[in-house]
């Protein structure tokens, strides 16, 4: 049987109970990226299944009033958990929205029959554990090859979600929308409160954005979000200019909670594919957070779908530190 290394946290749960397998899978899924590293999920282990709940106490209520980015983040965690389960050696069985009366109960994941993990399953597990959000400007001169972009598009299309690679002549619109979104957010005290809450966390919280994850401002074609206007960013940006970075818009046919959860699952698959191809991905959500700039992105898509997230894609740079995560015992209830 193919083997995989599991993170320490994956070994601290009730390994010898029937729920042990699910505990391990979910512990691995805690590495999922999330909006401002809010980790807006709660997992409940229940007789042979694990339930995924949206944790509304972790919602950015002004930036993300409908919970779109919260549910997208939960969708990534859900697909990460299913992939981890496959790598542990069980067929994952995912039921979305199992109870219409409880809209925050997003999914139930069950460990199906034992089955040999494939080399792809093991590679996906390694990708989940090694992936990081890279905010450093790319130092490469050459853009990503089209076959990489096609593979990323294929990964999301497998979920019925779409990826539009922004054309050169569309970049000024994306740049203007991104800059305008940031201005609007900084000018609004309620939006600023949301940003402050998730960028000024105590280390003991093990969430939010830390200075170690963020680079100082550098000039780029598409501006990077200013996470820490009042503090020093600690991540060394290097001497890249980001000129060769590609930008893409993840978009869906519908614009409801089902579409957002599926978009998150598709994003998980894209991230796994990208990590295996040494492609670094920086999700950029500011332009979708503000209704006016979100409408500009929809226009870039010629209104064929609903924008969910902008992604900066570039050849991977060097190693990055791990961002914090809550302990498995905080996020998983038994
Ligand atoms: C829905 C969503 C929106 C995000 N928006 C941004 C963003 O606007 N800018 C950014 O630099 N990172 C963004 N991220 C990345 C998160 O900040 C990142 O996943 C989190 O801090 C954890 O770090 P990691 O991905 O390195 O594990 C987003 C991630 C998700 C899932």
Short mmCIF file of C-alpha atoms and ligand atoms in Angstrom, two decimals:
data_model
loop_
_atom_site.label_atom_id
_atom_site.label_comp_id
_atom_site.label_asym_id
_atom_site.label_seq_id
_atom_site.Cartn_x
_atom_site.Cartn_y
_atom_site.Cartn_z
CA UNK A 1 0.00 0.00 0.00
CA UNK A 2 1.25 3.50 -0.79
CA UNK A 3 2.18 5.43 2.34
CA UNK A 4 1.85 9.04 3.36
CA UNK A 5 3.17 11.20 6.15
CA UNK A 6 0.46 12.70 8.31
CA UNK A 7 0.76 15.86 10.37
CA UNK A 8 1.20 15.56 14.13
CA UNK A 9 -2.30 16.85 14.79
CA UNK A 10 -3.71 13.98 12.76
CA UNK A 11 -2.45 11.54 15.34
CA UNK A 12 -4.00 13.08 18.45
CA UNK A 13 -7.60 12.03 17.96
CA UNK A 14 -9.52 8.90 18.87
CA UNK A 15 -7.43 6.72 16.55
CA UNK A 16 -8.80 3.40 17.74
CA UNK A 17 -12.47 4.26 17.52
CA UNK A 18 -14.46 3.97 14.28
CA UNK A 19 -14.27 7.77 14.10
CA UNK A 20 -10.45 7.73 14.15
CA UNK A 21 -10.17 7.66 10.38
CA UNK A 22 -12.48 10.63 9.97
CA UNK A 23 -10.64 12.51 12.72
CA UNK A 24 -7.38 12.07 10.84
CA UNK A 25 -8.91 13.18 7.54
CA UNK A 26 -10.47 16.28 9.07
CA UNK A 27 -7.27 17.15 10.97
CA UNK A 28 -5.49 17.26 7.62
CA UNK A 29 -8.30 19.36 6.10
CA UNK A 30 -7.69 22.03 8.76
CA UNK A 31 -4.78 23.10 6.51
CA UNK A 32 -7.36 24.43 4.03
CA UNK A 33 -6.99 28.11 3.12
CA UNK A 34 -9.77 30.44 4.22
CA UNK A 35 -10.71 34.09 3.89
CA UNK A 36 -8.30 35.98 6.19
CA UNK A 37 -7.42 32.62 7.72
CA UNK A 38 -10.68 32.79 9.67
CA UNK A 39 -11.02 28.99 9.55
CA UNK A 40 -14.81 29.41 9.59
CA UNK A 41 -15.74 25.77 10.09
CA UNK A 42 -16.83 23.40 12.84
CA UNK A 43 -16.64 19.67 12.38
CA UNK A 44 -18.79 17.26 14.44
CA UNK A 45 -17.90 13.60 14.56
CA UNK A 46 -21.09 11.53 14.72
CA UNK A 47 -21.43 7.75 14.45
CA UNK A 48 -19.46 6.94 11.32
CA UNK A 49 -19.82 10.40 9.72
CA UNK A 50 -18.43 13.84 10.20
CA UNK A 51 -20.64 16.90 9.79
CA UNK A 52 -19.31 20.17 8.46
CA UNK A 53 -20.93 23.32 9.88
CA UNK A 54 -20.39 26.94 8.86
CA UNK A 55 -19.11 28.75 11.96
CA UNK A 56 -20.92 32.09 11.79
CA UNK A 57 -18.96 33.41 14.80
CA UNK A 58 -15.98 33.50 12.40
CA UNK A 59 -17.78 35.29 9.57
CA UNK A 60 -16.48 38.67 8.40
CA UNK A 61 -19.92 40.16 8.76
CA UNK A 62 -19.32 43.44 6.91
CA UNK A 63 -16.79 42.28 4.29
CA UNK A 64 -18.73 39.10 3.61
CA UNK A 65 -22.33 39.77 4.76
CA UNK A 66 -23.88 36.93 2.75
CA UNK A 67 -21.21 34.46 3.86
CA UNK A 68 -20.13 33.77 0.27
CA UNK A 69 -16.41 33.65 1.06
CA UNK A 70 -17.10 31.81 4.32
CA UNK A 71 -18.90 29.03 2.44
CA UNK A 72 -16.24 28.97 -0.30
CA UNK A 73 -13.63 28.45 2.45
CA UNK A 74 -15.71 25.62 3.95
CA UNK A 75 -15.98 24.06 0.49
CA UNK A 76 -12.18 23.94 0.24
CA UNK A 77 -12.01 22.25 3.64
CA UNK A 78 -14.69 19.73 2.60
CA UNK A 79 -12.85 18.67 -0.56
CA UNK A 80 -9.52 18.59 1.30
CA UNK A 81 -11.13 16.22 3.86
CA UNK A 82 -12.50 13.97 1.11
CA UNK A 83 -9.06 13.80 -0.53
CA UNK A 84 -7.38 13.07 2.81
CA UNK A 85 -9.88 10.26 3.44
CA UNK A 86 -9.01 8.73 0.06
CA UNK A 87 -5.28 8.94 0.91
CA UNK A 88 -5.93 7.22 4.25
CA UNK A 89 -7.58 4.38 2.33
CA UNK A 90 -11.36 4.92 2.34
CA UNK A 91 -13.73 5.88 -0.42
CA UNK A 92 -15.14 9.29 0.58
CA UNK A 93 -18.90 9.74 0.44
CA UNK A 94 -19.99 13.39 0.54
CA UNK A 95 -23.58 14.45 1.06
CA UNK A 96 -24.08 18.20 0.66
CA UNK A 97 -26.81 20.10 2.54
CA UNK A 98 -28.07 16.98 4.35
CA UNK A 99 -30.76 18.85 6.32
CA UNK A 100 -32.76 21.65 4.63
CA UNK A 101 -33.93 22.86 8.06
CA UNK A 102 -30.34 23.54 9.16
CA UNK A 103 -28.78 25.75 6.47
CA UNK A 104 -25.46 26.04 8.30
CA UNK A 105 -25.00 22.28 8.17
CA UNK A 106 -23.09 22.22 4.89
CA UNK A 107 -22.20 18.57 4.41
CA UNK A 108 -21.85 15.12 5.87
CA UNK A 109 -18.73 13.15 5.00
CA UNK A 110 -18.72 9.39 5.51
CA UNK A 111 -15.83 6.94 5.25
CA UNK A 112 -16.93 4.46 2.62
CA UNK A 113 -15.39 1.03 2.04
CA UNK A 114 -11.65 0.50 2.53
CA UNK A 115 -9.77 0.86 -0.70
CA UNK A 116 -6.12 1.09 -1.71
CA UNK A 117 -5.00 4.74 -2.08
CA UNK A 118 -3.75 5.50 -5.56
CA UNK A 119 -0.49 7.39 -6.20
CA UNK A 120 -2.72 10.37 -7.16
CA UNK A 121 -4.39 10.21 -3.74
CA UNK A 122 -1.01 10.31 -2.02
CA UNK A 123 0.19 13.18 -4.20
CA UNK A 124 -2.98 15.11 -3.37
CA UNK A 125 -2.32 14.60 0.34
CA UNK A 126 1.21 15.93 0.01
CA UNK A 127 -0.11 18.92 -1.93
CA UNK A 128 -2.64 19.72 0.82
CA UNK A 129 0.14 19.66 3.42
CA UNK A 130 2.80 21.54 1.44
CA UNK A 131 0.64 24.22 -0.22
CA UNK A 132 0.92 27.84 1.02
CA UNK A 133 -0.49 31.15 -0.16
CA UNK A 134 2.47 32.96 -1.74
CA UNK A 135 2.10 36.76 -1.78
CA UNK A 136 5.66 37.47 -2.96
CA UNK A 137 5.94 39.04 -6.41
CA UNK A 138 7.09 36.47 -8.92
CA UNK A 139 10.73 36.84 -10.00
CA UNK A 140 10.32 34.71 -13.13
CA UNK A 141 10.43 36.33 -16.56
CA UNK A 142 8.32 33.76 -18.33
CA UNK A 143 4.62 33.33 -17.65
CA UNK A 144 3.05 29.99 -16.82
CA UNK A 145 2.78 27.63 -19.77
CA UNK A 146 -0.70 27.32 -21.27
CA UNK A 147 -0.83 23.61 -20.46
CA UNK A 148 -0.57 24.44 -16.73
CA UNK A 149 -3.42 26.93 -17.01
CA UNK A 150 -5.47 24.38 -18.96
CA UNK A 151 -4.88 21.77 -16.26
CA UNK A 152 -6.07 24.20 -13.57
CA UNK A 153 -9.15 24.96 -15.65
CA UNK A 154 -9.75 21.23 -16.01
CA UNK A 155 -9.54 20.78 -12.23
CA UNK A 156 -12.37 23.26 -11.61
CA UNK A 157 -14.46 22.23 -14.61
CA UNK A 158 -14.60 18.71 -13.10
CA UNK A 159 -16.84 20.32 -10.43
CA UNK A 160 -18.92 22.30 -12.95
CA UNK A 161 -17.08 25.51 -11.96
CA UNK A 162 -15.24 27.76 -14.43
CA UNK A 163 -11.94 29.62 -14.71
CA UNK A 164 -11.41 32.65 -16.91
CA UNK A 165 -7.76 33.52 -17.52
CA UNK A 166 -7.69 37.32 -17.64
CA UNK A 167 -6.41 38.54 -20.99
CA UNK A 168 -3.68 41.19 -21.16
CA UNK A 169 -6.06 43.85 -22.43
CA UNK A 170 -8.38 43.13 -19.46
CA UNK A 171 -5.67 43.59 -16.81
CA UNK A 172 -6.21 47.38 -16.42
CA UNK A 173 -9.87 46.73 -15.52
CA UNK A 174 -8.84 44.11 -12.95
CA UNK A 175 -6.18 46.46 -11.54
CA UNK A 176 -8.66 49.34 -11.24
CA UNK A 177 -11.34 47.15 -9.64
CA UNK A 178 -8.85 45.74 -7.11
CA UNK A 179 -7.53 49.19 -6.17
CA UNK A 180 -11.03 50.66 -5.94
CA UNK A 181 -12.23 47.81 -3.70
CA UNK A 182 -9.38 48.42 -1.29
CA UNK A 183 -10.10 52.18 -1.18
CA UNK A 184 -13.78 51.53 -0.44
CA UNK A 185 -12.94 49.04 2.31
CA UNK A 186 -10.42 51.35 3.97
CA UNK A 187 -12.83 54.29 3.92
CA UNK A 188 -15.65 52.40 5.65
CA UNK A 189 -15.25 52.05 9.45
CA UNK A 190 -17.34 48.84 9.62
CA UNK A 191 -15.31 47.16 6.88
CA UNK A 192 -12.11 48.37 8.60
CA UNK A 193 -13.31 46.77 11.84
CA UNK A 194 -13.61 43.41 10.07
CA UNK A 195 -10.12 43.74 8.60
CA UNK A 196 -8.64 44.79 11.96
CA UNK A 197 -10.30 41.92 13.79
CA UNK A 198 -8.61 39.28 11.60
CA UNK A 199 -5.21 40.97 11.29
CA UNK A 200 -4.72 41.69 15.01
CA UNK A 201 -5.09 38.27 16.58
CA UNK A 202 -3.40 36.93 19.70
CA UNK A 203 -0.90 34.18 18.94
CA UNK A 204 -2.96 31.88 21.17
CA UNK A 205 -5.89 32.15 18.70
CA UNK A 206 -3.83 30.43 15.97
CA UNK A 207 -5.80 32.08 13.16
CA UNK A 208 -5.96 35.33 11.19
CA UNK A 209 -3.24 36.99 9.15
CA UNK A 210 0.19 37.32 10.77
CA UNK A 211 3.12 39.58 9.69
CA UNK A 212 5.08 36.42 8.73
CA UNK A 213 2.60 35.72 5.90
CA UNK A 214 2.66 39.19 4.37
CA UNK A 215 5.14 41.07 2.16
CA UNK A 216 5.72 44.84 2.27
CA UNK A 217 4.03 46.79 -0.55
CA UNK A 218 5.85 46.56 -3.88
CA UNK A 219 4.80 48.01 -7.21
CA UNK A 220 2.81 45.47 -9.27
CA UNK A 221 0.40 45.43 -12.19
CA UNK A 222 -2.40 44.24 -9.91
CA UNK A 223 -2.10 45.70 -6.41
CA UNK A 224 -1.76 43.30 -3.51
CA UNK A 225 -4.08 43.80 -0.53
CA UNK A 226 -2.60 45.92 2.29
CA UNK A 227 -3.17 43.58 5.20
CA UNK A 228 -1.18 45.50 7.80
CA UNK A 229 -1.42 49.26 7.21
CA UNK A 230 -0.22 49.96 10.76
CA UNK A 231 2.44 47.25 11.13
CA UNK A 232 5.54 45.91 9.44
CA UNK A 233 5.16 42.93 7.11
CA UNK A 234 7.85 40.33 7.83
CA UNK A 235 7.92 38.20 4.68
CA UNK A 236 10.88 39.06 2.44
CA UNK A 237 9.43 40.02 -1.00
CA UNK A 238 12.61 39.25 -2.99
CA UNK A 239 13.38 41.20 -6.16
CA UNK A 240 10.54 39.95 -8.35
CA UNK A 241 8.34 42.36 -10.27
CA UNK A 242 5.33 40.07 -10.80
CA UNK A 243 5.33 41.00 -14.49
CA UNK A 244 4.95 37.38 -15.54
CA UNK A 245 2.09 36.53 -13.16
CA UNK A 246 -1.20 35.34 -14.64
CA UNK A 247 -4.59 36.24 -13.23
CA UNK A 248 -7.76 34.20 -13.37
CA UNK A 249 -11.32 34.57 -12.18
CA UNK A 250 -13.06 31.57 -10.65
CA UNK A 251 -16.75 31.79 -11.49
CA UNK A 252 -19.96 29.83 -11.15
CA UNK A 253 -23.23 29.51 -13.09
CA UNK A 254 -25.35 30.22 -10.02
CA UNK A 255 -24.94 32.64 -7.14
CA UNK A 256 -26.29 30.83 -4.10
CA UNK A 257 -24.94 28.79 -1.20
CA UNK A 258 -24.81 25.60 -3.26
CA UNK A 259 -22.75 27.32 -5.94
CA UNK A 260 -20.38 28.80 -3.32
CA UNK A 261 -19.76 25.44 -1.61
CA UNK A 262 -19.05 23.79 -4.97
CA UNK A 263 -16.75 26.70 -5.90
CA UNK A 264 -14.77 25.98 -2.72
CA UNK A 265 -14.51 22.30 -3.59
CA UNK A 266 -13.31 23.26 -7.06
CA UNK A 267 -10.77 25.67 -5.55
CA UNK A 268 -9.43 22.79 -3.43
CA UNK A 269 -8.91 20.70 -6.57
CA UNK A 270 -7.23 23.64 -8.33
CA UNK A 271 -4.86 24.19 -5.38
CA UNK A 272 -3.94 20.51 -5.28
CA UNK A 273 -3.28 20.45 -9.01
CA UNK A 274 -1.29 23.69 -8.81
CA UNK A 275 0.92 22.49 -5.94
CA UNK A 276 1.82 19.37 -7.91
CA UNK A 277 2.83 21.55 -10.85
CA UNK A 278 4.91 23.97 -8.76
CA UNK A 279 2.42 26.72 -9.49
CA UNK A 280 1.83 29.16 -6.67
CA UNK A 281 -1.67 30.48 -6.11
CA UNK A 282 -2.61 33.68 -4.33
CA UNK A 283 -6.39 33.99 -3.89
CA UNK A 284 -7.39 37.69 -4.07
CA UNK A 285 -10.91 38.43 -2.94
CA UNK A 286 -11.09 42.20 -2.40
CA UNK A 287 -12.63 42.91 -5.82
CA UNK A 288 -15.41 40.36 -5.20
CA UNK A 289 -16.12 41.64 -1.68
CA UNK A 290 -17.37 45.04 -2.84
CA UNK A 291 -20.60 44.89 -4.93
CA UNK A 292 -19.53 47.66 -7.34
CA UNK A 293 -16.19 46.06 -8.20
CA UNK A 294 -17.71 42.59 -8.26
CA UNK A 295 -20.00 43.91 -11.00
CA UNK A 296 -16.90 45.05 -12.93
CA UNK A 297 -15.51 41.50 -12.75
CA UNK A 298 -18.85 40.14 -13.96
CA UNK A 299 -18.54 42.50 -16.91
CA UNK A 300 -15.06 41.11 -17.67
CA UNK A 301 -16.76 37.72 -17.85
CA UNK A 302 -19.34 39.18 -20.27
CA UNK A 303 -21.93 38.19 -17.63
CA UNK A 304 -21.65 34.49 -18.49
CA UNK A 305 -21.31 33.67 -14.79
CA UNK A 306 -20.84 34.95 -11.22
CA UNK A 307 -17.32 35.82 -10.05
CA UNK A 308 -16.26 34.06 -6.85
CA UNK A 309 -12.56 34.81 -6.49
CA UNK A 310 -9.61 36.27 -8.38
CA UNK A 311 -6.43 34.18 -8.38
CA UNK A 312 -2.86 35.25 -9.03
CA UNK A 313 -0.95 32.33 -10.58
CA UNK A 314 2.81 32.20 -10.96
CA UNK A 315 5.71 29.74 -10.98
CA UNK A 316 6.42 28.73 -7.37
CA UNK A 317 9.14 30.63 -5.50
CA UNK A 318 11.17 29.34 -2.55
CA UNK A 319 9.97 27.94 0.77
CA UNK A 320 7.37 29.74 2.86
CA UNK A 321 6.49 29.52 6.55
CA UNK A 322 3.28 27.74 7.57
CA UNK A 323 0.41 29.98 8.55
CA UNK A 324 -1.22 29.22 11.92
CA UNK A 325 -4.16 26.85 12.40
CA UNK A 326 -6.33 26.08 15.39
CA UNK A 327 -5.67 22.80 17.17
CA UNK A 328 -7.75 19.89 15.90
CA UNK A 329 -9.39 19.65 19.32
CA UNK A 330 -10.69 23.24 18.90
CA UNK A 331 -12.21 22.70 15.47
CA UNK A 332 -13.47 19.12 15.75
CA UNK A 333 -16.12 18.12 18.29
CA UNK A 334 -16.59 14.50 19.22
C1 LIG B 1 -12.10 32.61 -0.04
C2 LIG B 1 -10.67 33.08 0.17
C3 LIG B 1 -10.34 34.42 0.01
C4 LIG B 1 -9.01 34.85 0.19
N1 LIG B 1 -8.68 36.17 -0.04
C5 LIG B 1 -7.38 36.54 -0.01
C6 LIG B 1 -6.98 37.87 -0.39
O1 LIG B 1 -7.80 38.71 -0.75
N2 LIG B 1 -5.65 38.17 -0.39
C7 LIG B 1 -4.70 37.26 -0.01
O2 LIG B 1 -3.51 37.57 -0.04
N3 LIG B 1 -5.06 36.00 0.41
C8 LIG B 1 -6.36 35.63 0.39
N4 LIG B 1 -6.72 34.35 0.74
C9 LIG B 1 -5.69 33.44 1.27
C10 LIG B 1 -5.83 33.33 2.80
O3 LIG B 1 -5.49 34.55 3.41
C11 LIG B 1 -4.91 32.19 3.29
O4 LIG B 1 -5.44 31.00 2.80
C12 LIG B 1 -4.82 32.09 4.79
O5 LIG B 1 -4.19 33.22 5.33
C13 LIG B 1 -4.04 30.83 5.23
O6 LIG B 1 -2.76 30.81 4.68
P1 LIG B 1 -2.26 29.61 3.73
O7 LIG B 1 -3.12 29.60 2.53
O8 LIG B 1 -0.83 29.93 3.44
O9 LIG B 1 -2.40 28.33 4.51
C14 LIG B 1 -8.02 33.91 0.59
C15 LIG B 1 -8.38 32.56 0.75
C16 LIG B 1 -9.68 32.14 0.54
C17 LIG B 1 -10.03 30.68 0.69
#
